[in-house]
Structures are given as C-alpha cells and as structure tokens.
Short mmCIF file of C-alpha atoms in Angstrom, two decimals:
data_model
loop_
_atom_site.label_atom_id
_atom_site.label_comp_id
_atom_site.label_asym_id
_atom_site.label_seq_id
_atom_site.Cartn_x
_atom_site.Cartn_y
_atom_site.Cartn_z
CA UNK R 8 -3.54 -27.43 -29.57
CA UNK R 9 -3.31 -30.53 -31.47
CA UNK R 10 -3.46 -31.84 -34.98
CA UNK R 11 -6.91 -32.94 -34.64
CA UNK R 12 -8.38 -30.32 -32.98
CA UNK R 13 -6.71 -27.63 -35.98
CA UNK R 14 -8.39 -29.83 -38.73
CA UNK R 15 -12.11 -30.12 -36.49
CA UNK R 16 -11.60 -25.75 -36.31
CA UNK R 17 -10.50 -25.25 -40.52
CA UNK R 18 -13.90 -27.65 -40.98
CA UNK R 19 -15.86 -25.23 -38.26
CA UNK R 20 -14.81 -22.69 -40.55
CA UNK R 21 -15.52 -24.20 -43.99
CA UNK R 22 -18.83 -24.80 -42.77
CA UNK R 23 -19.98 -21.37 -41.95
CA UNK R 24 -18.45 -20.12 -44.91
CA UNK R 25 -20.41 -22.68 -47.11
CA UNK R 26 -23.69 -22.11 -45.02
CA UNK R 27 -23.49 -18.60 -45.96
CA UNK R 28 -22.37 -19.47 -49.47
CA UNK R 29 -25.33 -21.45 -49.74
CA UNK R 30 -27.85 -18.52 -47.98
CA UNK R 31 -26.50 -15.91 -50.84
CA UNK R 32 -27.11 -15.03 -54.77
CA UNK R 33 -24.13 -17.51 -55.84
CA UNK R 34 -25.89 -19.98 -54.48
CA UNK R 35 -26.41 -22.08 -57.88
CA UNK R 36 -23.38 -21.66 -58.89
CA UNK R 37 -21.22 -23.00 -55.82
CA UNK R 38 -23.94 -26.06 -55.35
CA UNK R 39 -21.77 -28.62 -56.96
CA UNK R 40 -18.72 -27.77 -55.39
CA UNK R 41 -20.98 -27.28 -51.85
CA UNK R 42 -21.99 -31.15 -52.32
CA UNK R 43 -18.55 -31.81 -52.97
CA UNK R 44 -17.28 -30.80 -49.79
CA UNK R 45 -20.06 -32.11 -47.91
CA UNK R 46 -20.11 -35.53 -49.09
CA UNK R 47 -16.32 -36.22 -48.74
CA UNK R 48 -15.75 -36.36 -45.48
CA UNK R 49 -18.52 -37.13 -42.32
CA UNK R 50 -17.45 -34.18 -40.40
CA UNK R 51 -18.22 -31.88 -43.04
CA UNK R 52 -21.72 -33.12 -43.02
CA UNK R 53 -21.66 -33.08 -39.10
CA UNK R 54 -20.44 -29.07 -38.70
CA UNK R 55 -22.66 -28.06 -41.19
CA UNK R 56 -25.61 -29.79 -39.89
CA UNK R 57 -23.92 -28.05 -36.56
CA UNK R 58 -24.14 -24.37 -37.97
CA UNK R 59 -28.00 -25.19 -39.67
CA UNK R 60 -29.06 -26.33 -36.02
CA UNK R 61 -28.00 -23.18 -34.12
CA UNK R 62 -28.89 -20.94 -36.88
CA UNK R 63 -32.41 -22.25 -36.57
CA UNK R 64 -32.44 -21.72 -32.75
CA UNK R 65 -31.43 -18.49 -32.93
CA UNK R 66 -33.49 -16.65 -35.56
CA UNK R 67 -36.51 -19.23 -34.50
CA UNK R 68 -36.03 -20.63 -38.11
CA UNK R 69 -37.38 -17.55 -39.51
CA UNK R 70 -37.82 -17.19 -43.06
CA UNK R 71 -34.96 -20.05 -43.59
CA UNK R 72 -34.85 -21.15 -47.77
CA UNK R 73 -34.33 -24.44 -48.58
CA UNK R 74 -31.11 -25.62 -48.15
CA UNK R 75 -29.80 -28.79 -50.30
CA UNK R 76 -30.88 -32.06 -49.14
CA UNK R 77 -29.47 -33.94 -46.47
CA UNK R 78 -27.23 -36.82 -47.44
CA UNK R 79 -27.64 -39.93 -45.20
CA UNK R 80 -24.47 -38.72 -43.33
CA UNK R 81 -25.93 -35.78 -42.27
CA UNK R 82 -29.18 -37.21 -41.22
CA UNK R 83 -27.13 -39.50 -38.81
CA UNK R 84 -24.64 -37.73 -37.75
CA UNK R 85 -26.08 -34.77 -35.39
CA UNK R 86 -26.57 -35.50 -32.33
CA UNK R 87 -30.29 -35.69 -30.72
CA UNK R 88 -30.53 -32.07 -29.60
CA UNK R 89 -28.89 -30.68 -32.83
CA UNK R 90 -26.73 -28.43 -30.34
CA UNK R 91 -25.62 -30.34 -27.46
CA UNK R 92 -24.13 -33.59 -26.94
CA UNK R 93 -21.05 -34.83 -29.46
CA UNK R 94 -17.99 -32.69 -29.35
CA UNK R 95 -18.50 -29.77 -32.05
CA UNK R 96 -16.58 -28.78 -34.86
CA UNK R 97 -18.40 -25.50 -34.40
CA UNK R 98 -16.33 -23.36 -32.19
CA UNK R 99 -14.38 -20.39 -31.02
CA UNK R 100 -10.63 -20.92 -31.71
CA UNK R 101 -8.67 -18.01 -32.61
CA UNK R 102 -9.00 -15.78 -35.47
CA UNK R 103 -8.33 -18.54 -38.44
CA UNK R 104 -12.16 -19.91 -36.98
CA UNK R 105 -13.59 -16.17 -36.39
CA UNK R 106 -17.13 -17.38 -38.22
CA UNK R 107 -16.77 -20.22 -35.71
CA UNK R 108 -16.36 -18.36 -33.16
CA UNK R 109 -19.22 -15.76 -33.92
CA UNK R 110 -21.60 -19.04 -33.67
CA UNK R 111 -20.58 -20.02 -30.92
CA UNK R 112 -20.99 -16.94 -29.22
CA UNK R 113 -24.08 -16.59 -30.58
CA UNK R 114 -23.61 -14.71 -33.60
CA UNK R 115 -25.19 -17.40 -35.55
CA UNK R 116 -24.66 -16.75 -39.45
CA UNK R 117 -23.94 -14.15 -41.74
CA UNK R 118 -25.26 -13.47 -45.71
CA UNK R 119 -23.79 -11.19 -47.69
CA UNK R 120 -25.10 -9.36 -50.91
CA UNK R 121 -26.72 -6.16 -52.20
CA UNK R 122 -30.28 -6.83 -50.97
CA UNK R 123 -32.80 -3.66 -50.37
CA UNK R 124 -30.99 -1.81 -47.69
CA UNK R 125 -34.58 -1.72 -45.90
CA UNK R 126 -38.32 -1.01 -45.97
CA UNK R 127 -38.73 2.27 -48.91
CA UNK R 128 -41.78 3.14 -47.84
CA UNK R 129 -43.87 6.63 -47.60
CA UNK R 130 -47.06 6.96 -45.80
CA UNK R 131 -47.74 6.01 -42.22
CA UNK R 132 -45.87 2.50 -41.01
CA UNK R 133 -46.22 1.57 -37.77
CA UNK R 134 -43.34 -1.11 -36.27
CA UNK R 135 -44.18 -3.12 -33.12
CA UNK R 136 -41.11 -4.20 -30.67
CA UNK R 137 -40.68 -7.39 -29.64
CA UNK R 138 -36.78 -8.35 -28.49
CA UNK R 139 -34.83 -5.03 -29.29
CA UNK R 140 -34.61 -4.87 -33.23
CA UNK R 141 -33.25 -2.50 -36.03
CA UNK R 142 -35.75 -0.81 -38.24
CA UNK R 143 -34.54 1.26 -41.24
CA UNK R 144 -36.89 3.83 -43.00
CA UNK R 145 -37.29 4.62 -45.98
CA UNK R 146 -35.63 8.33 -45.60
CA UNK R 147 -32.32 6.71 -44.00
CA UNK R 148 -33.41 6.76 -40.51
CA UNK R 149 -32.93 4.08 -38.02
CA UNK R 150 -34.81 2.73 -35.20
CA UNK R 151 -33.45 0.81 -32.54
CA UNK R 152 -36.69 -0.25 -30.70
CA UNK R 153 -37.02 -0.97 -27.36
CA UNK R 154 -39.02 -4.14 -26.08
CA UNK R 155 -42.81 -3.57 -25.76
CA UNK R 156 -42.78 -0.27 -27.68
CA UNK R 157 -44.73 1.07 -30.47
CA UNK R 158 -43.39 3.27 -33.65
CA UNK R 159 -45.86 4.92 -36.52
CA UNK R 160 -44.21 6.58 -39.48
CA UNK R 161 -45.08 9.34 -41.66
CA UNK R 162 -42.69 9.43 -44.30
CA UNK R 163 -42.63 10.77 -47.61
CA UNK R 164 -41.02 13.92 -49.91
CA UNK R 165 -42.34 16.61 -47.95
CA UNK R 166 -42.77 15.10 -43.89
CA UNK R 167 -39.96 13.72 -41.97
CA UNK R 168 -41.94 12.64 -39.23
CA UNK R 169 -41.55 9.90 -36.53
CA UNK R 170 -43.80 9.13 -33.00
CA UNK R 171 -42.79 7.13 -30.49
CA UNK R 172 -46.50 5.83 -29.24
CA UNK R 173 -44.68 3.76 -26.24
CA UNK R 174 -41.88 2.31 -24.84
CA UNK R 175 -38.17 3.18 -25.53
CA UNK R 176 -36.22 3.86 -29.04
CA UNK R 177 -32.78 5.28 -30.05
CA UNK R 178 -33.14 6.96 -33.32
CA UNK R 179 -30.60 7.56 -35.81
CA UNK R 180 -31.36 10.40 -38.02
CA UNK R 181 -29.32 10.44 -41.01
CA UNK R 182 -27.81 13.63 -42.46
CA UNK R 183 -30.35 15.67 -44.81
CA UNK R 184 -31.73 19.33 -45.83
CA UNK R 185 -34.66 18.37 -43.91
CA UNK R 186 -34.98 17.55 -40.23
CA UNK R 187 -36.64 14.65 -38.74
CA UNK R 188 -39.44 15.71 -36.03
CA UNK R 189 -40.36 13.04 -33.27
CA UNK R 190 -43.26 13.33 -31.58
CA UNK R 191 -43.69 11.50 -28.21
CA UNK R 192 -46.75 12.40 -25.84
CA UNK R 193 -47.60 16.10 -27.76
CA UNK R 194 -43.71 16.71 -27.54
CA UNK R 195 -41.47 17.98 -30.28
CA UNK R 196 -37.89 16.68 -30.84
CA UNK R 197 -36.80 17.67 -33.82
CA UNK R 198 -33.16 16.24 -34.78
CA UNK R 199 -30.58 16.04 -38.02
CA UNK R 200 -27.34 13.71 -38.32
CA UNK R 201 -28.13 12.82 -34.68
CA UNK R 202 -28.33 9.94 -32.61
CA UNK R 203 -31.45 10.35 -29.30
CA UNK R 204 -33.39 8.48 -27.30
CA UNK R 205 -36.54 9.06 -26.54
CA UNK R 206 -38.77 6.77 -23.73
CA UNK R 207 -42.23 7.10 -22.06
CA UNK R 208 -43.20 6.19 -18.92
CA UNK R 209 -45.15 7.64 -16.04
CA UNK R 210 -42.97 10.42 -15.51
CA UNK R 211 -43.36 12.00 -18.75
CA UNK R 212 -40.67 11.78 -21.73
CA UNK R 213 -37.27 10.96 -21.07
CA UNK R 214 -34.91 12.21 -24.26
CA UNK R 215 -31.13 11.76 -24.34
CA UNK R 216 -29.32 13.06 -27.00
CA UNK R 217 -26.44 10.66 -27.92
CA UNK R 218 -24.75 12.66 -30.80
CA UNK R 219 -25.50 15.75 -32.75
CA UNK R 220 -28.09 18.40 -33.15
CA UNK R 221 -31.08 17.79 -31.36
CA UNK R 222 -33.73 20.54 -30.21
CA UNK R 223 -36.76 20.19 -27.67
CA UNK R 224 -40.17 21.31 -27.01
CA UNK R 225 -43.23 21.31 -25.23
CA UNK R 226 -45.23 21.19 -28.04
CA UNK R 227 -45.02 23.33 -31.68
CA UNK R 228 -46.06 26.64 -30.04
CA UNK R 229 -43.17 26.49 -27.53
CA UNK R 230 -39.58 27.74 -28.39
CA UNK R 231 -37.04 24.68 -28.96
CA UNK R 232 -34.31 24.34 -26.53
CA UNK R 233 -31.14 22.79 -27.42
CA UNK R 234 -29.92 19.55 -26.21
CA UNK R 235 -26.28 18.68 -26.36
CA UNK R 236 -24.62 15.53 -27.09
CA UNK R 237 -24.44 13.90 -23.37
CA UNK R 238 -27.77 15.56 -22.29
CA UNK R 239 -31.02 14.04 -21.39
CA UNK R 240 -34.32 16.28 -20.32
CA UNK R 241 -37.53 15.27 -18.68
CA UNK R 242 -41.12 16.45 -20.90
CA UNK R 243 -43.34 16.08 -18.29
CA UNK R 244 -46.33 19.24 -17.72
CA UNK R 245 -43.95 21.15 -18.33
CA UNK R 246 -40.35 21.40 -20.02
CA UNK R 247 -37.47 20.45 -17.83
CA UNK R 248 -33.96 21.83 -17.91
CA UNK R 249 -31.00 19.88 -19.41
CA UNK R 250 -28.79 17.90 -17.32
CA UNK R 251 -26.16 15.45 -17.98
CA UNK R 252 -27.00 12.27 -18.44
CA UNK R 253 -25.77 9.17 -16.27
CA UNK R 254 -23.38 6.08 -18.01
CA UNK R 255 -27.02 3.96 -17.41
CA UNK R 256 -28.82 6.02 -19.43
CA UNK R 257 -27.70 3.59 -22.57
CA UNK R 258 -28.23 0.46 -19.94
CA UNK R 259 -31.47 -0.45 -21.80
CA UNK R 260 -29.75 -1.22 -24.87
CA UNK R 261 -28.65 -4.73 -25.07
CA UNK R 262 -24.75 -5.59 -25.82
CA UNK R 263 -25.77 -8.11 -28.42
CA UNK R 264 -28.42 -7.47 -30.96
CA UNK R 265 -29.68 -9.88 -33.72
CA UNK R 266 -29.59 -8.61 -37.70
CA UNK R 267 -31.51 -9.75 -40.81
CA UNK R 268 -29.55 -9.18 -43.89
CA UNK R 269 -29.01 -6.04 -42.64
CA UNK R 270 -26.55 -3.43 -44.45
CA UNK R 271 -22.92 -2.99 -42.88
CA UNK R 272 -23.44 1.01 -42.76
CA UNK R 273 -26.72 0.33 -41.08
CA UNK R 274 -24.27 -2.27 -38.58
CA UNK R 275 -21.65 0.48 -38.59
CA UNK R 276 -24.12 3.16 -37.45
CA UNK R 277 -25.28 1.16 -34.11
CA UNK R 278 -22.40 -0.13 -32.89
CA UNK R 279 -20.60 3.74 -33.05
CA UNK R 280 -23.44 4.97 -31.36
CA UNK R 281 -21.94 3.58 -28.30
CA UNK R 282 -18.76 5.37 -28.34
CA UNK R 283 -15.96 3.36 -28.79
CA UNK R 284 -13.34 3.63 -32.07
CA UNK R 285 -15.50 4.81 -34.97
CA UNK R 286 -15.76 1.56 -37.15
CA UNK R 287 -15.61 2.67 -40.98
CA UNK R 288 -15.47 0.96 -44.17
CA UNK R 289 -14.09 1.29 -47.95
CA UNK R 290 -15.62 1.88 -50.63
CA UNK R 291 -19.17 3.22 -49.41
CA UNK R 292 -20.91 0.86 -52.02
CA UNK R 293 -19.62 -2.19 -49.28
CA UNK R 294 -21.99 -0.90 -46.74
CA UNK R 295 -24.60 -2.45 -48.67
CA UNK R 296 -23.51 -5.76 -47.89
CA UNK R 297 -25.61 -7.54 -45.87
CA UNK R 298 -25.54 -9.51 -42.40
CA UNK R 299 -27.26 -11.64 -40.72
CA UNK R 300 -26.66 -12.83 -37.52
CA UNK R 301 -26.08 -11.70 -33.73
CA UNK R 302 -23.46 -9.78 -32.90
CA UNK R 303 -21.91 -7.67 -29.62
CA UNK R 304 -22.49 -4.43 -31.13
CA UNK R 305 -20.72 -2.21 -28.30
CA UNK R 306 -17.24 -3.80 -29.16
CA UNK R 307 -15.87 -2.41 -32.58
CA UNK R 308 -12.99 -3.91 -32.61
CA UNK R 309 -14.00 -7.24 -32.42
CA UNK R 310 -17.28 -6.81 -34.21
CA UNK R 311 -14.96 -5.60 -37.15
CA UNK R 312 -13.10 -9.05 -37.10
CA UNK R 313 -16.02 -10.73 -37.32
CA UNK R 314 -17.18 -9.31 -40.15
CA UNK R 315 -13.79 -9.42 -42.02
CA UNK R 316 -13.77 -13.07 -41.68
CA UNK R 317 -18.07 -13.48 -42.25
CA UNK R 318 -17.04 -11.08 -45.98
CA UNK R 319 -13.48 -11.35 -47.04
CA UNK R 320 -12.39 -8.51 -46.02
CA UNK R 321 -9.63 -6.96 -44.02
CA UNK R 322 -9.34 -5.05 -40.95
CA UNK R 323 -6.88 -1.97 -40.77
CA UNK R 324 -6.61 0.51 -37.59
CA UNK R 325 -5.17 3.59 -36.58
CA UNK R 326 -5.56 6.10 -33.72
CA UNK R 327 -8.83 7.47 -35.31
CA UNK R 328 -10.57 4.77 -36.31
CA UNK R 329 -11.09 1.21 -37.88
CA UNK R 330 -11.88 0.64 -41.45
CA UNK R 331 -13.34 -2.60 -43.30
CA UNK R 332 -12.10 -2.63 -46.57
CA UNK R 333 -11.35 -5.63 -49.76
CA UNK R 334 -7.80 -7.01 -49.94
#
C-alpha cells in the first residue's frame, strides 16, 4: 500500500472517531479541538462529511443531533451523492482503520456512554416490528423481533409476562427468581436464563429453544413439558412432541442487525445466542456502554474488534472465550 493511501485510511479513522466523539456526552468539551482537526486539512472535512452521509443513509437520519456547522470546505467537498463518486477516505483497510472498515461494511457509527440501558417500563407495552430490531424490557428481557410481528408486555413486580400476538421473536430471558411466561395463540412457554423462539403461522406455534430452561404447554391447565436446548415443538390443537431442530431453524434471523445506543451486554447477549466463542467483557459496569450502528452479529470474533477499536478497548482470547476489556 502506499504512502498516500496510509494517510487517506489514519484520516478514515480520525473521522469516525471524531463523529462519535461529537455524537457522545464529551461532546462540548472536544468541540474546539473537533474544529481544529476539521479545518486543517480538506480531507478531514471530506471523510467526515463521508461518515455523516452514510450514517444518515443507514439509520434514515433518525433522531440525528446537530452536529457543528459545516465549514465551506465541507460544503464543497462531498461529492453529489454524499456516498458515491470521489475516491473515499472512508474504508476498510486492516485493523489500524477497523471504525473504517465497520462503515464501510455497513456498520455505520458507534456512540458510547452510560445512557438508559432501555425502556423501564411496567404495565402493558406493545412493540411493532418493522426490519428485525432489539427491544429490551424493563425486567432485563430481550426481544429480537421478527419483521411484521407484534409484541404486548405486561411487566411489573409481580407478572413476568410476554405475548407474541404475530410473527416471529427470539427472546432472551435474563436470569431471575421469577420466570418469564410467553403466551402465543392460548399457549404457555414459560422460560428462565433462556434463549427461544417462538413464531405463528398457519400451522400453529413453532417454539425452539436456543439455550436453557424452557417448559411448554397447551394452555395453563395442561402439564409443562420440557424443551431442551436444540429442540423445537409444534402447538397446534394439540401439543406436539419434541424433536430436534434443523441448522435453518435460526435462518430467519438476519447476520447483520442495526443498534441504537444500545448496551454492549445487551450486544453481547445476541451475538452468543448464535453459538460461536462466548464474547465477554471486563468490568460488568462496561456493558453499559452504548452502540450504535450495524453490525454482523453471528461473528464474535470480529464483532469484538470492532468494538475494541469503536471504545478503546482491547481484545484478549483464549480457548473459552473472548473478553472486551480497558487497556
């Protein structure tokens, strides 16, 4: 690689860490030194303006703040469809550019911070799919939902209790006293420190347990029946038996999924759901950190690198699993 082409990566690089700089709570304080950068050289202004472009095309612009105003550099130097035309600085070389590289593979930006780890709410909440998206409750559990599908909450001290109205979700119950009950078609599946899915469709209810304890039943007059980790069972008229579930049974799930300041244990917990090396991290306070951006959740190993270079941090790995921690 040449010269020039090391310098247009480093300023890749500087941009997405400034456009996440600039996105976070030290925002104030880093302004000067932001415009400082920006205004000294026209390529700084050009891979920013680079980074704001696809980070607007892939979250649709979506509650974007105000970022500083353009200098006359910047309005002059992208090209006219903001993406595509003039050679980028924005793009994948090696892991001194990882950030680059997670743009231009469509993992567009990342935030960090200790925002609200999610929606603390009790009472019933329903959440509507549209793309495949991460919903957290407010009793820890997640919901990866499905396109097209429907999800009403009842949450609060006493009921733990989800319902899967239509459509497809994998749920992700956390560990607690209390069990989480999910109720699909008059069904029962009741579930702790698990992962299942659970679709509808003409057949009946398809649920797959993924990892843990999950039991099954016809409705709450009907005895539960077990369902191991690897199992999936048909509630149709009546209760089918287990069987073991195919490799497509996880097919629905896309390999990248999109994130809105959403926490790194919340991150951590989807992407081990698909059974590669566990990906950990150190101390549990950093799993409040929060990302934003898309990322290709079923690979742990790089999805770790990506986020070591998006927060700082560094990667170490061993037989068992791989850890995120601070140098």
């Amino acid at each position: 690689m040449s010269e020039p082409d090391d310098r247009d990566d480093a300023i890749g690089t500087e941009a997405s860490h400034w456009f996440a700089t600039m996105r976070g709570p030290d925002a104030d304080a880093e302004r000067f030194a932001f415009e400082t950068w920006r205004d000294s050289d026209p390529r700084h202004a050009r891979a920013y303006a680079e980074v704001e472009a696809l980070f607007a095309v892939a979250q649709g612009a979506r509650r974007t703040p105000p970022q500083p105003a353009p200098t006359v550099q910047q309005q002059h130097s992208a090209p006219p469809s903001r993406v595509a035309g003039a050679r980028r600085l924005v793009r994948p070389v090696g892991i001194a550019a990882a950030l680059a590289a997670t743009i231009a593979l469509g993992s567009i930006a990342f935030t960090s911070g200790n925002r609200p780890a999610g929606p603390d709410r009790t009472g019933p909440l329903a959440v509507e799919g549209g793309p495949p998206h991460l919903q957290r409750f407010g009793d820890g559990t997640l919901v990866l939902l499905g396109a097209a599908s429907l999800v009403t909450a009842n949450l609060d001290d006493v009921v733990h209790q989800l319902k899967i109205e239509s459509g497809r979700a994998r749920f992700y119950i956390a560990a607690s006293p209390e069990p989480v009950l999910i109720l699909a078609n008059g069904h029962h599946v009741t579930a702790r420190d698990a992962i299942v899915d659970v679709a509808i469709d003409g057949e009946g209810v398809h649920v797959t347990a993924i990892a843990g304890s999950v039991d099954v039943a016809g409705d709450a007059s009907d005895a539960p029946q077990p369902l191991r980790a690897g199992q999936m069972m048909l509630l149709g008229h009546e209760v089918g038996e287990p069987v073991t579930a195919p490799q497509s049974a996880s097919d629905w799930l896309p390999a990248r999924l999109s994130f809105d300041a959403t926490p790194l244990a919340d991150v951590a917990a989807v992407a081990n759901g698909f059974g590669g090396k566990p990906l950990r991290f150190t101390p549990e306070a950093l799993g409040r950190a929060g990302l934003t951006g898309t990322f290709d959740v079923r690979d742990t190993a790089a999805l770790s690198r990506k986020i070591a270079a998006a927060l700082a941090l560094r990667v170490s790995e061993d037989k068992d699993a791989i850890t995120l921690h601070r140098p």
